[in-house]
PDB file of C-alpha atoms in Angstrom:
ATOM      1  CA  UNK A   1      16.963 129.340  67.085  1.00  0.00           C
ATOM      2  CA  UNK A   2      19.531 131.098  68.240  1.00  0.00           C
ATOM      3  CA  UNK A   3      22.203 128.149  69.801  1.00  0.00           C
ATOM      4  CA  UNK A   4      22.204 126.839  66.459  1.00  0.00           C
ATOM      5  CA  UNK A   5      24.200 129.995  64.852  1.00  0.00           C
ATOM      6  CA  UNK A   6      26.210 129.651  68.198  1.00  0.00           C
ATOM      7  CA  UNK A   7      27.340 126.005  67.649  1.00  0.00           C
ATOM      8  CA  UNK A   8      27.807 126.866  63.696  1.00  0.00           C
ATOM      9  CA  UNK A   9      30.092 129.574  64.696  1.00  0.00           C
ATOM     10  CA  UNK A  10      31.750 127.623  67.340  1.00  0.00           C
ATOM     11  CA  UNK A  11      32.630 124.722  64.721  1.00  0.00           C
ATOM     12  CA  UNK A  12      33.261 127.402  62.273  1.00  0.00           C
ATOM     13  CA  UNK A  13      35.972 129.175  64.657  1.00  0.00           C
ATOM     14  CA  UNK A  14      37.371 125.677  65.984  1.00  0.00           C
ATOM     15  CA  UNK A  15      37.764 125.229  62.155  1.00  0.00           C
ATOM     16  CA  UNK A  16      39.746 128.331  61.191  1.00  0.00           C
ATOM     17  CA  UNK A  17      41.744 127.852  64.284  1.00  0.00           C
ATOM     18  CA  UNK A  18      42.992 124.187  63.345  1.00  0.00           C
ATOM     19  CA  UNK A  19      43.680 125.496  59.537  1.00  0.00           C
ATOM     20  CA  UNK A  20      45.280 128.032  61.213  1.00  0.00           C
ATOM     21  CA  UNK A  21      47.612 125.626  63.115  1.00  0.00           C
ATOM     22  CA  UNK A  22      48.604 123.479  60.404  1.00  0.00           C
ATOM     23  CA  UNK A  23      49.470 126.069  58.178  1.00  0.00           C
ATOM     24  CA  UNK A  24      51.796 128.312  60.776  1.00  0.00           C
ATOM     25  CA  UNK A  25      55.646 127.322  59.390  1.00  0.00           C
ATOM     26  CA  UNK A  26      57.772 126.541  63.224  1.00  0.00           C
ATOM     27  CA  UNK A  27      54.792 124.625  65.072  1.00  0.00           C
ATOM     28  CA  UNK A  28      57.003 121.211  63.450  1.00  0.00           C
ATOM     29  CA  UNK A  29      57.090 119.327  67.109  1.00  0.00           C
ATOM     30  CA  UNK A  30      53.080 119.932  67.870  1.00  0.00           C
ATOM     31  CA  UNK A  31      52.290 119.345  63.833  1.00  0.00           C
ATOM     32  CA  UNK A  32      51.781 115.188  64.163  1.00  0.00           C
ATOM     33  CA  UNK A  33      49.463 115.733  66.990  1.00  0.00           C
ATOM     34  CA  UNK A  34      47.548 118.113  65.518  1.00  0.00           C
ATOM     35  CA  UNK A  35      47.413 116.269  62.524  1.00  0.00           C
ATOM     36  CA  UNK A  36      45.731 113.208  64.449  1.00  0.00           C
ATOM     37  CA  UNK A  37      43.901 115.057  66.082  1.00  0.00           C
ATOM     38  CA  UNK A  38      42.370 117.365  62.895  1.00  0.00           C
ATOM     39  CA  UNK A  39      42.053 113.908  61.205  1.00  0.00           C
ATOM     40  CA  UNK A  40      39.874 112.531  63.911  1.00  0.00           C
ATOM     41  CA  UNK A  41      37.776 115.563  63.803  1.00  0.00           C
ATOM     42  CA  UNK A  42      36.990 115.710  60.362  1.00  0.00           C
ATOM     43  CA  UNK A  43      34.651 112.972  60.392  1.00  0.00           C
ATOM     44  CA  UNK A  44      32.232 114.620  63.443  1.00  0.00           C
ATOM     45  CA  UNK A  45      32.922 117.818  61.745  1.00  0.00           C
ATOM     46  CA  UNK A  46      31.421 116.487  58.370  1.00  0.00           C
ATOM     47  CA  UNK A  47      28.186 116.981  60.351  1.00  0.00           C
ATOM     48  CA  UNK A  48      28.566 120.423  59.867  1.00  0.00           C
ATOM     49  CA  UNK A  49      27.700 120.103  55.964  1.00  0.00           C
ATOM     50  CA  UNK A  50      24.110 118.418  56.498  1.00  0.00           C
ATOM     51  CA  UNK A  51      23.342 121.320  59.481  1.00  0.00           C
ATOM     52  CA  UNK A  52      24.708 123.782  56.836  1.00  0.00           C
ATOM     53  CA  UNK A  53      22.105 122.449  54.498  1.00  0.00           C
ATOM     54  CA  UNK A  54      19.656 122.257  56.844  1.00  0.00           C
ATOM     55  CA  UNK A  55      20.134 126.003  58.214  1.00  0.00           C
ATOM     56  CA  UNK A  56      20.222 127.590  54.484  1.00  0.00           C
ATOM     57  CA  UNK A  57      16.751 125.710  53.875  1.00  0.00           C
ATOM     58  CA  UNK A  58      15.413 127.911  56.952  1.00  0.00           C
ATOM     59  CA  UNK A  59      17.077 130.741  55.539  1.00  0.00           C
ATOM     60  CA  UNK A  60      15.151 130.493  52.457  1.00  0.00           C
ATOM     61  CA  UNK A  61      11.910 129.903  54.014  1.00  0.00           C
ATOM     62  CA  UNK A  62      11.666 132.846  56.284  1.00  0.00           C
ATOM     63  CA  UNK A  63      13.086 134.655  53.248  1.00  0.00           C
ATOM     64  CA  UNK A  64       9.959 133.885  51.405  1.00  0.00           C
ATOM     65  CA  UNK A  65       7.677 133.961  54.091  1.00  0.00           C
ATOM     66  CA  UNK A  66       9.074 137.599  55.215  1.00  0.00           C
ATOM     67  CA  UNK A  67       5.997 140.054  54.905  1.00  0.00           C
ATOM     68  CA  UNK A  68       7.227 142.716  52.417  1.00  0.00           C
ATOM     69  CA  UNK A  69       7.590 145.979  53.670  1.00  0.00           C
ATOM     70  CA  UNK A  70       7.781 148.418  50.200  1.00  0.00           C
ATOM     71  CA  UNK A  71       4.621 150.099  50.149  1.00  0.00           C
ATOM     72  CA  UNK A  72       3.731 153.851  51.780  1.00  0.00           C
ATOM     73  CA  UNK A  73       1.951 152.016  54.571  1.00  0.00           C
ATOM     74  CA  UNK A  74       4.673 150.131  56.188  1.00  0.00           C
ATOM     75  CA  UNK A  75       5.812 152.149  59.664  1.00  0.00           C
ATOM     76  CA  UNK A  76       9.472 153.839  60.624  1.00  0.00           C
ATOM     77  CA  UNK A  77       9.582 150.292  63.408  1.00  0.00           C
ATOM     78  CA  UNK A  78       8.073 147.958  60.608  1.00  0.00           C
ATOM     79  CA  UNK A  79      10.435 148.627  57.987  1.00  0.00           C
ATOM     80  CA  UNK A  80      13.602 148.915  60.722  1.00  0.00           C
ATOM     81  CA  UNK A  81      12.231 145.822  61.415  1.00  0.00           C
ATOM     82  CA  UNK A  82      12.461 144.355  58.073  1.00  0.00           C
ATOM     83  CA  UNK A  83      15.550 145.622  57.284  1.00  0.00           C
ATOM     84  CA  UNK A  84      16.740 144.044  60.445  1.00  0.00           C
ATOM     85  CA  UNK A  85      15.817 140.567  59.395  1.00  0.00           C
ATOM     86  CA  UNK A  86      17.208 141.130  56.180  1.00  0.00           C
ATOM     87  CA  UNK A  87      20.545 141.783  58.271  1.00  0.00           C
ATOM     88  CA  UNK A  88      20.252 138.654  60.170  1.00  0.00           C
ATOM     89  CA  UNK A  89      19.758 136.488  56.828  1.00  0.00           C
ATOM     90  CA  UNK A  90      22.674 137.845  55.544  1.00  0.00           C
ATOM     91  CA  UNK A  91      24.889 137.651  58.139  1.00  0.00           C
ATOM     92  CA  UNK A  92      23.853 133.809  58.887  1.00  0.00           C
ATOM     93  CA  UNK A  93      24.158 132.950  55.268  1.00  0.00           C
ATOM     94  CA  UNK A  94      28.008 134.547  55.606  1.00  0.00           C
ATOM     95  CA  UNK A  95      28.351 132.489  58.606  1.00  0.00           C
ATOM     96  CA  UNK A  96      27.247 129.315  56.610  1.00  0.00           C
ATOM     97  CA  UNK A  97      29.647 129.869  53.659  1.00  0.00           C
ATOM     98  CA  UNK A  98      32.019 130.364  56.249  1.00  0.00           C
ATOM     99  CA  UNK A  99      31.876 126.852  57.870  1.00  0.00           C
ATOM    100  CA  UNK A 100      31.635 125.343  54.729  1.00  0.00           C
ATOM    101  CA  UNK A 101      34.540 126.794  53.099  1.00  0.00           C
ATOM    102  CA  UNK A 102      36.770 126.290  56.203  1.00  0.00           C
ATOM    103  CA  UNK A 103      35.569 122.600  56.678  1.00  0.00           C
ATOM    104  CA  UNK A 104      36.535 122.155  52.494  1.00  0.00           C
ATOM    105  CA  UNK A 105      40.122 124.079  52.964  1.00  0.00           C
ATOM    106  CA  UNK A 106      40.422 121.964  56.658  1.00  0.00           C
ATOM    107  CA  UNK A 107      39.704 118.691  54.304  1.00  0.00           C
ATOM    108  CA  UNK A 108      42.446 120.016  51.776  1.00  0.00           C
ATOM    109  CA  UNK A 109      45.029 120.755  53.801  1.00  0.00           C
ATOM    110  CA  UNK A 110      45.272 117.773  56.279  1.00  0.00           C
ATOM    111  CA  UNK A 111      45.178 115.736  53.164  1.00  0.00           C
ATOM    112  CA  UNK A 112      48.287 117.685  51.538  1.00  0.00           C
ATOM    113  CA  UNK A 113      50.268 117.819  55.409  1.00  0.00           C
ATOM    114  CA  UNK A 114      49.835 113.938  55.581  1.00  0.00           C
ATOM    115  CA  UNK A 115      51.198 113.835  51.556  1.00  0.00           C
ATOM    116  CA  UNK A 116      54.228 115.457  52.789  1.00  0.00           C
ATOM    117  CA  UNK A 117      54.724 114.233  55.721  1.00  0.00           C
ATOM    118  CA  UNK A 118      54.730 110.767  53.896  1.00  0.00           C
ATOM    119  CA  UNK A 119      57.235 112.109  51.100  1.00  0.00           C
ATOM    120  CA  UNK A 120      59.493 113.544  53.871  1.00  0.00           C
ATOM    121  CA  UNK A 121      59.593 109.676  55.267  1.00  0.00           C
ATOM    122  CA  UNK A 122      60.285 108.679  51.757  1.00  0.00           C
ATOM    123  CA  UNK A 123      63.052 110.630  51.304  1.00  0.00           C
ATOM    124  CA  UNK A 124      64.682 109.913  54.062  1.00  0.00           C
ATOM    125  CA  UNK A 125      64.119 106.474  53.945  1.00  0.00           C
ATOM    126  CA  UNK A 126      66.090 106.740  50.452  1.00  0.00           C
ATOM    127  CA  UNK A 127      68.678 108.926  51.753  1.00  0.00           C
ATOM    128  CA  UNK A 128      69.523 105.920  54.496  1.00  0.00           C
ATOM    129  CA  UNK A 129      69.769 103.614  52.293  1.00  0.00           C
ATOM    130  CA  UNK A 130      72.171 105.110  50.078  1.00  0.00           C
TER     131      UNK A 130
END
């Protein structure tokens, strides 16, 4: 179970980094290939919403299939070990916001770089002609 929080995070890192590149001001002479390259990506990366999904559903069910450890009887190493999952559930349903969010503001931005990189054309296009 574990390579699948490993590729989430991997996608979710390879994510912020490419936001993280398109957004830097000075990067102008690597910004068109980056910008191909993010927009290729987006469609494989889409993937990432349906795993998402698919991860938060096995969240849930472990969530309610977690023995409950609030009565007198539960041991010290029973209820570290509860608390422990707990941890975990949290921390991968962080992770999955996470991906999600940085695919959306990945989506968002390449869209508005590509908008201005088309008005910038524009305008210089207009200032030639005149």
């Amino acid at each position: 179970m574990a390579l699948e929080w490993v590729m989430l995070g991997y996608a979710a890192g390879a994510e912020a980094i490419m936001l993280l590149l398109l957004t830097l001001p000075g990067l102008d002479p690597l910004r068109k290939g980056l910008i191909s390259v993010t927009r290729s990506l987006l469609k494989p990366f889409l993937s990432i919403v349906p795993f998402c999904l698919f991860l938060l559903m096995d969240i849930y069910w472990k969530y309610e299939n977690l023995p409950s450890c609030e009565s007198e009887t539960c041991s010290p190493s029973e209820h570290l070990r509860h608390q422990k999952s707990i941890m975990k559930s949290q921390r991968n349903a962080l992770l999955i916001a996470s991906a999600l969010v940085f695919y959306w503001l990945l989506y968002s931005v390449t869209g508005l770089v590509v908008k201005i990189d088309q008005l910038n054309k524009r305008i210089e296009k207009l200032k030639a002609q005149d």
